[in-house]
mmCIF file of C-alpha atoms in Angstrom:
data_model
loop_
_atom_site.group_PDB
_atom_site.id
_atom_site.type_symbol
_atom_site.label_atom_id
_atom_site.label_comp_id
_atom_site.label_asym_id
_atom_site.label_seq_id
_atom_site.Cartn_x
_atom_site.Cartn_y
_atom_site.Cartn_z
ATOM 1 C CA UNK A 163 24.412 8.527 3.346
ATOM 2 C CA UNK A 164 23.373 11.074 4.881
ATOM 3 C CA UNK A 165 24.370 9.880 8.613
ATOM 4 C CA UNK A 166 28.131 10.160 8.198
ATOM 5 C CA UNK A 167 28.461 13.784 5.896
ATOM 6 C CA UNK A 168 25.271 14.872 8.278
ATOM 7 C CA UNK A 169 23.038 16.018 5.031
ATOM 8 C CA UNK A 170 20.017 14.013 6.895
ATOM 9 C CA UNK A 171 17.239 16.497 6.395
ATOM 10 C CA UNK A 172 14.876 13.297 8.290
ATOM 11 C CA UNK A 173 15.877 10.589 10.400
ATOM 12 C CA UNK A 174 14.932 7.649 12.698
ATOM 13 C CA UNK A 175 16.711 5.646 14.775
ATOM 14 C CA UNK A 176 14.741 2.742 15.911
ATOM 15 C CA UNK A 177 12.243 4.462 15.886
ATOM 16 C CA UNK A 178 8.623 2.674 17.687
ATOM 17 C CA UNK A 179 5.107 4.374 18.122
ATOM 18 C CA UNK A 180 2.736 2.688 20.203
ATOM 19 C CA UNK A 181 -0.219 3.835 21.181
ATOM 20 C CA UNK A 182 -2.631 3.459 23.647
ATOM 21 C CA UNK A 183 -4.148 0.039 23.725
ATOM 22 C CA UNK A 184 -1.037 -1.420 22.433
ATOM 23 C CA UNK A 185 -1.293 -0.926 18.185
ATOM 24 C CA UNK A 186 2.247 -0.467 17.003
ATOM 25 C CA UNK A 187 1.686 2.149 14.371
ATOM 26 C CA UNK A 188 5.313 1.503 13.551
ATOM 27 C CA UNK A 189 7.627 -0.939 14.646
ATOM 28 C CA UNK A 190 12.003 0.140 15.112
ATOM 29 C CA UNK A 191 12.206 1.653 12.230
ATOM 30 C CA UNK A 192 15.760 2.847 10.571
ATOM 31 C CA UNK A 193 15.553 5.899 7.583
ATOM 32 C CA UNK A 194 17.739 8.597 6.800
ATOM 33 C CA UNK A 195 16.297 11.521 3.482
ATOM 34 C CA UNK A 196 18.623 13.251 2.562
ATOM 35 C CA UNK A 197 17.834 17.448 1.904
ATOM 36 C CA UNK A 198 16.416 18.236 -1.310
ATOM 37 C CA UNK A 199 14.963 14.506 -1.952
ATOM 38 C CA UNK A 200 11.719 13.150 -3.046
ATOM 39 C CA UNK A 201 10.552 10.411 -1.132
ATOM 40 C CA UNK A 202 7.050 8.146 -1.868
ATOM 41 C CA UNK A 203 5.905 6.506 1.349
ATOM 42 C CA UNK A 204 3.598 3.432 -0.095
ATOM 43 C CA UNK A 205 1.988 0.674 1.948
ATOM 44 C CA UNK A 206 -1.764 -0.623 2.747
ATOM 45 C CA UNK A 207 -3.844 1.554 5.205
ATOM 46 C CA UNK A 208 -3.179 1.669 8.376
ATOM 47 C CA UNK A 209 0.975 0.487 7.065
ATOM 48 C CA UNK A 210 2.223 3.294 9.500
ATOM 49 C CA UNK A 211 2.551 6.081 6.534
ATOM 50 C CA UNK A 212 -0.172 8.898 8.180
ATOM 51 C CA UNK A 213 1.928 7.232 11.489
ATOM 52 C CA UNK A 214 5.696 8.594 10.649
ATOM 53 C CA UNK A 215 4.145 11.801 8.738
ATOM 54 C CA UNK A 216 3.202 12.911 11.837
ATOM 55 C CA UNK A 217 6.086 11.866 14.354
ATOM 56 C CA UNK A 218 9.284 14.232 11.852
ATOM 57 C CA UNK A 219 6.630 17.325 12.129
ATOM 58 C CA UNK A 220 6.454 16.877 15.814
ATOM 59 C CA UNK A 221 2.120 16.004 15.695
ATOM 60 C CA UNK A 222 3.229 13.210 17.688
ATOM 61 C CA UNK A 223 6.325 11.472 19.472
ATOM 62 C CA UNK A 224 8.045 8.264 19.404
ATOM 63 C CA UNK A 225 7.329 6.144 21.830
ATOM 64 C CA UNK A 226 11.115 5.562 22.149
ATOM 65 C CA UNK A 227 13.909 5.873 19.260
ATOM 66 C CA UNK A 228 14.882 9.032 18.201
ATOM 67 C CA UNK A 229 13.191 11.504 15.208
ATOM 68 C CA UNK A 230 15.513 14.221 14.048
ATOM 69 C CA UNK A 231 14.990 17.052 11.653
ATOM 70 C CA UNK A 232 18.021 19.413 10.345
ATOM 71 C CA UNK A 233 19.856 17.689 13.076
ATOM 72 C CA UNK A 234 17.158 18.315 15.721
ATOM 73 C CA UNK A 235 15.714 15.572 18.415
ATOM 74 C CA UNK A 236 12.159 16.477 16.936
ATOM 75 C CA UNK A 237 10.173 14.165 20.002
ATOM 76 C CA UNK A 238 11.972 15.622 22.709
ATOM 77 C CA UNK A 239 11.534 19.341 21.886
ATOM 78 C CA UNK A 240 10.110 21.031 24.286
ATOM 79 C CA UNK A 241 6.628 22.469 22.983
ATOM 80 C CA UNK A 242 7.333 26.172 22.837
ATOM 81 C CA UNK A 243 9.996 25.164 20.116
ATOM 82 C CA UNK A 244 7.465 23.448 17.388
ATOM 83 C CA UNK A 245 6.274 25.854 15.906
ATOM 84 C CA UNK A 246 9.324 27.346 15.027
ATOM 85 C CA UNK A 247 10.397 23.970 13.759
ATOM 86 C CA UNK A 248 7.200 23.553 11.106
ATOM 87 C CA UNK A 249 7.892 27.632 10.347
ATOM 88 C CA UNK A 250 10.243 25.273 7.718
ATOM 89 C CA UNK A 251 8.150 22.299 6.975
ATOM 90 C CA UNK A 252 5.308 23.146 4.517
ATOM 91 C CA UNK A 253 1.901 20.262 6.073
ATOM 92 C CA UNK A 254 -0.752 18.743 3.791
ATOM 93 C CA UNK A 255 -2.342 16.076 6.016
ATOM 94 C CA UNK A 256 -6.239 15.007 5.696
ATOM 95 C CA UNK A 257 -7.710 17.056 8.989
ATOM 96 C CA UNK A 258 -7.230 20.132 7.188
ATOM 97 C CA UNK A 259 -7.299 22.865 10.068
ATOM 98 C CA UNK A 260 -8.715 25.951 7.619
ATOM 99 C CA UNK A 261 -9.752 28.407 9.512
ATOM 100 C CA UNK A 262 -13.320 28.964 9.087
ATOM 101 C CA UNK A 263 -13.635 32.920 10.560
ATOM 102 C CA UNK A 264 -10.989 33.556 7.150
ATOM 103 C CA UNK A 265 -11.636 33.975 3.868
ATOM 104 C CA UNK A 266 -9.160 31.173 1.197
ATOM 105 C CA UNK A 267 -6.940 34.447 0.952
ATOM 106 C CA UNK A 268 -6.616 35.685 4.539
ATOM 107 C CA UNK A 269 -6.347 31.269 4.792
ATOM 108 C CA UNK A 270 -3.350 31.339 2.754
ATOM 109 C CA UNK A 271 -1.921 34.517 3.530
ATOM 110 C CA UNK A 272 -1.227 33.462 7.697
ATOM 111 C CA UNK A 273 2.118 31.896 6.820
ATOM 112 C CA UNK A 274 3.739 34.719 5.595
ATOM 113 C CA UNK A 275 2.319 37.433 7.743
ATOM 114 C CA UNK A 276 3.517 35.066 10.918
ATOM 115 C CA UNK A 277 6.675 35.247 9.382
ATOM 116 C CA UNK A 278 6.577 39.406 8.778
ATOM 117 C CA UNK A 279 6.565 39.328 5.560
ATOM 118 C CA UNK A 280 5.591 42.250 4.366
ATOM 119 C CA UNK A 281 2.084 42.469 3.420
ATOM 120 C CA UNK A 282 1.884 43.220 -0.236
ATOM 121 C CA UNK A 283 4.342 41.285 -0.886
ATOM 122 C CA UNK A 284 2.434 38.319 0.600
ATOM 123 C CA UNK A 285 -0.703 39.048 -0.993
ATOM 124 C CA UNK A 286 1.087 38.592 -4.332
ATOM 125 C CA UNK A 287 2.746 35.955 -3.108
ATOM 126 C CA UNK A 288 -0.342 33.988 -1.734
ATOM 127 C CA UNK A 289 -2.207 34.890 -5.334
ATOM 128 C CA UNK A 290 0.060 33.682 -7.429
ATOM 129 C CA UNK A 291 -0.569 30.369 -5.520
ATOM 130 C CA UNK A 292 -4.234 30.091 -5.155
ATOM 131 C CA UNK A 293 -4.288 30.554 -8.872
ATOM 132 C CA UNK A 294 -1.923 27.863 -9.638
ATOM 133 C CA UNK A 295 -4.422 25.045 -7.590
ATOM 134 C CA UNK A 296 -7.128 26.592 -9.143
ATOM 135 C CA UNK A 297 -9.248 28.999 -6.816
ATOM 136 C CA UNK A 298 -9.155 32.335 -8.153
ATOM 137 C CA UNK A 299 -11.672 32.955 -8.351
ATOM 138 C CA UNK A 300 -12.791 31.732 -5.430
ATOM 139 C CA UNK A 301 -9.972 33.934 -2.607
ATOM 140 C CA UNK A 302 -12.412 35.181 -1.700
ATOM 141 C CA UNK A 303 -14.758 33.187 -0.586
ATOM 142 C CA UNK A 304 -15.050 31.166 3.309
ATOM 143 C CA UNK A 305 -13.525 27.469 2.795
ATOM 144 C CA UNK A 306 -16.942 26.253 4.507
ATOM 145 C CA UNK A 307 -18.534 26.493 0.585
ATOM 146 C CA UNK A 308 -15.869 24.808 -0.453
ATOM 147 C CA UNK A 309 -16.570 21.727 -1.895
ATOM 148 C CA UNK A 310 -13.749 18.785 0.019
ATOM 149 C CA UNK A 311 -11.558 18.910 -3.236
ATOM 150 C CA UNK A 312 -11.331 22.716 -3.399
ATOM 151 C CA UNK A 313 -11.125 22.737 0.617
ATOM 152 C CA UNK A 314 -7.740 20.045 -0.231
ATOM 153 C CA UNK A 315 -6.281 23.203 -2.722
ATOM 154 C CA UNK A 316 -6.649 25.293 -0.118
ATOM 155 C CA UNK A 317 -4.059 23.443 2.000
ATOM 156 C CA UNK A 318 -2.074 22.785 -0.582
ATOM 157 C CA UNK A 319 -1.776 26.335 -1.297
ATOM 158 C CA UNK A 320 -1.384 26.655 2.216
ATOM 159 C CA UNK A 321 1.776 24.537 2.934
ATOM 160 C CA UNK A 322 3.356 26.053 -0.133
ATOM 161 C CA UNK A 323 3.422 29.602 0.266
ATOM 162 C CA UNK A 324 5.968 29.474 2.241
ATOM 163 C CA UNK A 325 8.242 28.034 0.620
ATOM 164 C CA UNK A 326 9.555 25.263 3.191
ATOM 165 C CA UNK A 327 12.789 23.580 2.884
ATOM 166 C CA UNK A 328 10.541 20.274 3.727
ATOM 167 C CA UNK A 329 6.872 19.191 2.898
ATOM 168 C CA UNK A 330 5.302 16.233 4.141
ATOM 169 C CA UNK A 331 1.980 15.197 2.467
ATOM 170 C CA UNK A 332 -0.760 12.356 3.059
ATOM 171 C CA UNK A 333 -2.931 11.586 0.392
ATOM 172 C CA UNK A 334 -2.365 15.063 -1.070
ATOM 173 C CA UNK A 335 -3.562 14.364 -4.370
ATOM 174 C CA UNK A 336 -6.532 12.050 -2.568
ATOM 175 C CA UNK A 337 -9.933 13.836 -3.498
ATOM 176 C CA UNK A 338 -8.988 15.076 -6.226
ATOM 177 C CA UNK A 339 -9.821 14.641 -10.143
ATOM 178 C CA UNK A 340 -6.742 13.827 -12.813
ATOM 179 C CA UNK A 341 -6.193 16.962 -13.672
ATOM 180 C CA UNK A 342 -6.086 18.992 -10.573
ATOM 181 C CA UNK A 343 -4.049 15.847 -9.369
ATOM 182 C CA UNK A 344 -1.751 16.399 -12.664
ATOM 183 C CA UNK A 345 -1.610 20.286 -11.278
ATOM 184 C CA UNK A 346 -0.478 19.597 -7.814
ATOM 185 C CA UNK A 347 2.067 17.138 -8.546
ATOM 186 C CA UNK A 348 3.822 19.776 -11.635
ATOM 187 C CA UNK A 349 3.953 22.407 -8.578
ATOM 188 C CA UNK A 350 5.509 19.494 -6.391
ATOM 189 C CA UNK A 351 7.905 18.629 -9.209
ATOM 190 C CA UNK A 352 9.076 22.575 -9.268
ATOM 191 C CA UNK A 353 9.425 22.175 -5.268
ATOM 192 C CA UNK A 354 11.878 19.358 -5.956
ATOM 193 C CA UNK A 355 13.984 20.710 -8.865
ATOM 194 C CA UNK A 356 14.393 24.080 -6.437
ATOM 195 C CA UNK A 357 15.617 22.242 -3.231
ATOM 196 C CA UNK A 358 12.574 21.188 -1.253
ATOM 197 C CA UNK A 359 12.987 18.298 0.832
ATOM 198 C CA UNK A 360 9.043 16.324 0.322
ATOM 199 C CA UNK A 361 8.008 12.789 1.866
ATOM 200 C CA UNK A 362 5.202 12.279 0.158
ATOM 201 C CA UNK A 363 2.340 9.471 1.080
ATOM 202 C CA UNK A 364 0.383 8.275 -1.572
ATOM 203 C CA UNK A 365 -2.111 5.386 -3.504
ATOM 204 C CA UNK A 366 -1.403 7.627 -6.232
ATOM 205 C CA UNK A 367 1.096 5.191 -8.583
ATOM 206 C CA UNK A 368 -0.086 7.935 -11.783
ATOM 207 C CA UNK A 369 1.778 10.409 -9.644
ATOM 208 C CA UNK A 370 4.998 8.175 -8.621
ATOM 209 C CA UNK A 371 4.875 7.339 -12.120
ATOM 210 C CA UNK A 372 5.073 11.054 -13.386
ATOM 211 C CA UNK A 373 8.050 12.034 -10.323
ATOM 212 C CA UNK A 374 9.845 9.437 -10.351
ATOM 213 C CA UNK A 375 11.899 9.744 -6.821
ATOM 214 C CA UNK A 376 12.785 6.939 -4.325
ATOM 215 C CA UNK A 377 10.017 5.198 -2.765
ATOM 216 C CA UNK A 378 9.526 3.556 0.192
ATOM 217 C CA UNK A 379 7.118 0.849 1.199
ATOM 218 C CA UNK A 380 5.626 0.611 4.727
ATOM 219 C CA UNK A 381 3.757 -3.196 5.889
ATOM 220 C CA UNK A 382 2.872 -3.538 9.375
ATOM 221 C CA UNK A 383 5.082 -0.726 10.776
ATOM 222 C CA UNK A 384 7.841 -1.611 8.947
ATOM 223 C CA UNK A 385 9.595 -0.035 5.910
ATOM 224 C CA UNK A 386 11.178 -1.842 3.340
ATOM 225 C CA UNK A 387 13.229 0.393 0.669
ATOM 226 C CA UNK A 388 12.054 -0.101 -2.779
ATOM 227 C CA UNK A 389 8.512 -0.705 -4.418
ATOM 228 C CA UNK A 390 8.967 -4.848 -5.014
#
């Protein structure tokens, strides 16, 4: 496996995450995900899927064990290094953190501005991805005026615009009707085909059937391979 070749995008070694009050969200998790893999996280609500994604993104730190991304121990990264780590990671989480003082296109263009891309090129790329998620008619709208599903699609556009090497998604099709869910999954498939590593927590069996990949089941903070 990638432990030996050093080609892991993500590896977890004996990772436990305990919250105040003693609740253990993850217990002794060992996991390796290779560069370019497509992995689905499944399991009951509260099984630890969101916690696992947050540890990989360095939003949370493990109580014990090692979480590494591209060979970096992200649980030990100093706070100032975390934005650099996240530049190569697309995050699609339930708490979107959209910027309500900027319109739709300005929300999407922001990661490209931060990366120092030429403004005209940035706007072109932002517009293309907004079109793909079906929000082109709303590009000048404030996100506050969008429906929950539209906000979700905006969040997905923003995560994909910088063409990240790693995409972490927590129930990305949760608020979406079937048509949009299928469109988003097609976008994920395109990214996977060009080598992006995707880790997607979902209850959407259609998505899993459509995309294939590898399935990891979480059960009360422990990980099992396969969907059985």
